[in-house]
Coordinates of C-alpha atoms in Angstrom, one line a residue:
M225 CA 127.5 118.7 141.3
V226 CA 128.6 115.3 142.7
L227 CA 132.3 115.3 143.7
S228 CA 134.4 112.2 143.3
P229 CA 136.0 110.8 146.5
H230 CA 139.3 112.3 145.4
D231 CA 137.8 115.8 144.9
E232 CA 136.0 115.5 148.3
M233 CA 139.3 114.8 149.9
L234 CA 140.9 117.9 148.4
A235 CA 138.0 120.1 149.4
S236 CA 137.7 118.7 153.0
S237 CA 138.0 121.1 155.9
Q238 CA 141.3 119.3 156.9
A239 CA 142.8 119.7 153.4
R240 CA 141.8 123.4 153.3
A241 CA 143.4 123.9 156.8
S242 CA 146.6 122.2 155.6
R243 CA 146.8 124.4 152.5
L244 CA 146.2 127.5 154.6
K245 CA 148.8 126.6 157.2
R246 CA 151.4 125.9 154.5
M247 CA 150.7 129.3 152.9
R248 CA 151.0 131.1 156.2
R249 CA 154.3 129.5 156.8
L250 CA 155.6 130.8 153.5
T251 CA 155.4 134.3 155.1
F252 CA 157.8 133.2 157.9
M253 CA 155.4 134.6 160.4
S254 CA 153.9 132.7 163.3
R255 CA 150.1 132.4 163.5
K256 CA 150.0 135.1 166.2
E257 CA 152.2 137.5 164.1
F258 CA 150.2 137.0 161.0
A259 CA 146.9 137.5 162.7
K260 CA 148.1 140.6 164.5
K261 CA 149.5 142.2 161.3
H262 CA 146.4 141.5 159.2
A263 CA 143.8 142.2 161.9
F264 CA 142.5 138.6 162.3
S265 CA 141.4 137.1 165.5
P266 CA 144.2 134.6 166.5
G267 CA 141.4 132.2 167.6
T268 CA 139.7 132.4 164.3
L269 CA 142.9 131.9 162.4
Q270 CA 143.6 128.9 164.6
N271 CA 140.2 127.4 163.9
W272 CA 140.8 127.8 160.2
E273 CA 144.2 126.2 160.4
T274 CA 143.0 123.2 162.5
A275 CA 139.7 122.7 160.7
R276 CA 137.7 123.4 163.9
F277 CA 134.0 124.2 163.5
G278 CA 134.0 123.5 159.8
G279 CA 137.3 125.2 159.1
L280 CA 137.9 127.9 156.6
T281 CA 134.7 129.6 155.2
E282 CA 134.2 131.2 151.8
K283 CA 134.1 134.7 153.5
G284 CA 137.3 133.9 155.4
A285 CA 139.1 132.6 152.3
R286 CA 138.3 135.9 150.5
L287 CA 139.7 137.9 153.4
I288 CA 142.8 135.9 153.9
L289 CA 143.7 135.8 150.2
K290 CA 143.9 139.6 150.5
A291 CA 146.2 139.3 153.4
F292 CA 148.5 137.0 151.5
K293 CA 148.4 139.3 148.5
A294 CA 149.7 142.1 150.8
E295 CA 152.6 139.7 151.6
G296 CA 153.5 139.2 147.9
I297 CA 152.0 135.7 147.8
F298 CA 149.2 135.2 145.3
C299 CA 146.8 132.3 145.3
S300 CA 143.5 131.4 143.7
Y301 CA 140.4 130.9 145.7
E302 CA 139.9 127.5 143.9
W303 CA 143.2 126.2 145.0
L304 CA 142.8 127.3 148.6
M305 CA 139.3 125.9 149.0
L306 CA 139.2 123.1 146.5
G307 CA 142.7 122.1 145.8
V308 CA 142.2 122.8 142.1
G309 CA 144.7 124.6 139.9
D310 CA 148.1 126.2 140.6
G311 CA 149.4 126.8 144.1
P312 CA 150.8 130.0 145.6
V313 CA 152.9 132.4 143.4
F314 CA 155.6 134.7 144.8
A315 CA 155.8 138.2 143.4
R316 CA 157.7 140.1 146.0
H317 CA 160.9 139.6 144.1
T318 CA 159.8 141.8 141.2
E319 CA 158.2 145.2 141.3
H320 CA 156.6 144.4 137.9
A321 CA 154.7 141.3 138.9
M322 CA 151.1 141.9 138.0
I323 CA 149.1 139.0 139.2
D324 CA 145.6 138.9 140.8
T325 CA 144.2 136.3 143.1
G326 CA 142.7 134.5 140.1
R327 CA 146.2 134.0 138.7
K328 CA 145.5 135.9 135.5
I329 CA 148.7 137.5 134.2
Q330 CA 148.2 141.2 133.5
D331 CA 151.6 141.7 131.8
P332 CA 153.0 138.4 130.5
Q333 CA 156.2 140.1 129.2
K334 CA 157.1 141.0 132.8
R335 CA 156.1 137.7 134.4
P336 CA 159.1 135.9 135.8
N337 CA 159.6 132.5 134.2
I338 CA 159.5 129.1 136.0
T339 CA 163.2 128.9 136.4
Q340 CA 163.4 132.4 138.0
E341 CA 160.4 131.6 140.3
M342 CA 161.8 128.3 141.4
K343 CA 165.2 129.8 142.1
F344 CA 163.6 132.4 144.2
F345 CA 161.5 129.8 146.1
L346 CA 164.5 127.7 146.8
Q347 CA 166.5 130.8 148.0
L348 CA 163.6 131.7 150.4
H349 CA 163.2 128.1 151.7
Y350 CA 166.4 126.4 152.7
G351 CA 166.2 122.7 152.2
A352 CA 163.2 122.8 149.9
I353 CA 163.0 120.1 147.2
C354 CA 161.5 120.1 143.8
T355 CA 160.6 117.7 141.0
Q356 CA 159.1 117.8 137.5
V357 CA 156.2 115.5 136.7
K358 CA 157.3 113.3 133.8
D359 CA 154.1 111.3 133.2
D360 CA 150.3 111.5 133.5
S361 CA 150.1 109.8 137.0
L362 CA 148.6 113.0 138.5
N363 CA 146.1 113.8 135.8
P364 CA 143.7 115.5 135.4
Y365 CA 144.8 118.4 137.6
I366 CA 148.6 118.0 137.4
E367 CA 150.0 117.3 134.0
N368 CA 153.1 115.9 132.4
G369 CA 155.8 118.7 132.6
D370 CA 154.4 120.5 135.6
W371 CA 156.9 121.5 138.3
L372 CA 156.3 120.9 142.0
A373 CA 158.2 122.0 145.1
G374 CA 157.8 121.6 148.9
M375 CA 159.4 121.7 152.2
P376 CA 160.5 118.4 153.8
C377 CA 158.9 117.9 157.2
N378 CA 159.0 115.4 160.0
I379 CA 156.9 112.4 159.3
A380 CA 155.2 112.8 162.6
R381 CA 153.3 115.9 161.3
Q382 CA 150.6 113.7 159.9
T383 CA 148.0 116.5 159.5
E384 CA 150.2 118.1 156.9
I385 CA 150.9 114.9 155.1
L386 CA 148.0 112.5 155.1
G387 CA 145.7 112.9 152.2
N388 CA 147.9 115.6 150.7
L389 CA 150.1 115.7 147.6
C390 CA 153.7 115.3 148.6
I391 CA 157.1 114.9 147.0
L392 CA 158.5 111.6 148.2
E393 CA 162.3 111.0 148.0
L394 CA 162.7 107.2 147.9
I395 CA 165.7 105.3 149.3
S396 CA 166.9 105.0 145.7
G397 CA 167.1 108.7 145.4
E398 CA 164.1 108.9 143.0
R399 CA 161.5 111.6 143.6
V400 CA 157.8 111.0 143.0
A401 CA 154.8 113.1 143.7
R402 CA 152.0 111.1 145.2
Y403 CA 149.1 111.4 147.6
V404 CA 150.0 110.0 151.0
K405 CA 147.3 107.5 152.3
Q406 CA 148.9 106.1 155.5
I407 CA 151.9 106.5 157.8
F408 CA 153.2 103.7 159.9
Q409 CA 155.0 103.7 163.2
D410 CA 158.2 102.4 161.6
G411 CA 158.3 105.5 159.3
K412 CA 157.1 103.8 156.2
V413 CA 154.3 105.3 154.1
S414 CA 151.7 104.1 151.6
F415 CA 150.9 106.4 148.7
V416 CA 148.8 106.5 145.5
A417 CA 148.7 108.4 142.2
A418 CA 145.6 110.2 141.0
N419 CA 145.4 108.5 137.6
P420 CA 145.0 104.7 137.9
F421 CA 145.3 104.2 134.2
C422 CA 148.8 105.6 134.0
Q423 CA 151.6 103.3 132.9
A424 CA 154.2 104.8 135.2
G425 CA 155.7 103.0 138.2
N426 CA 154.9 103.5 141.9
L427 CA 151.3 104.2 141.3
F428 CA 150.1 102.3 144.4
S429 CA 152.8 101.5 146.9
E430 CA 152.4 100.1 150.4
R431 CA 154.7 100.5 153.3
V432 CA 157.6 102.2 151.5
L433 CA 160.6 103.7 153.3
V434 CA 161.3 107.2 152.2
Q435 CA 164.2 109.6 152.8
K436 CA 162.2 112.8 152.6
I437 CA 158.6 113.7 152.5
A438 CA 157.6 117.3 151.5
P439 CA 154.0 118.5 151.2
V440 CA 153.7 120.4 147.9
V441 CA 153.3 124.2 148.4
W442 CA 154.5 125.4 144.9
W443 CA 153.1 124.2 141.6
R444 CA 153.7 125.6 138.2
K445 CA 152.7 124.7 134.7
V446 CA 155.1 125.0 131.9
D447 CA 152.8 127.1 129.8
I448 CA 151.8 129.8 132.4

């Protein structure tokens, strides 16, 4: 199968490393603490989180997904390795959450709704910001109505920002979700949408000053 440039970017070793690092930070554990608790070599985990030697492998992804599951954080293999589908789901706040790493809901009646999940996410992560996609600018993977959330970070942390989907809070106060292409020394950024045929604004913007920039770590569809 031939991947598009966009898909190749999402599946790159750097993108996998960024998603893994963001997931690990959701546990509130340092790299050393997480590795010790789940019997990983700190050096191996560091290689995965920095994309050294090819980054996270298929075998490594299967193992680390089990470790996150033990922490009450559920994620699909496809999202971690390819950037496809929904991001991490929290289940530690309900003893009835029955979710596997493929994100198939075993008991839909007991599944917390999006509002409950978002409230829990925001409680766990002080300062997090969220936004609802209101157009088809991020099709085909992220659709109109999907909810996104992330943790604002210093713009200097380029490895977590460049090439990744981020929530950008513009000077006007408007929030848009876009892929960051470039960061300039004056703090301005250039970003793009995924769907060039969308009629929404801010599809391709160069050297824009933003108030906040938050790599997306939480993604939910209205119909899940």
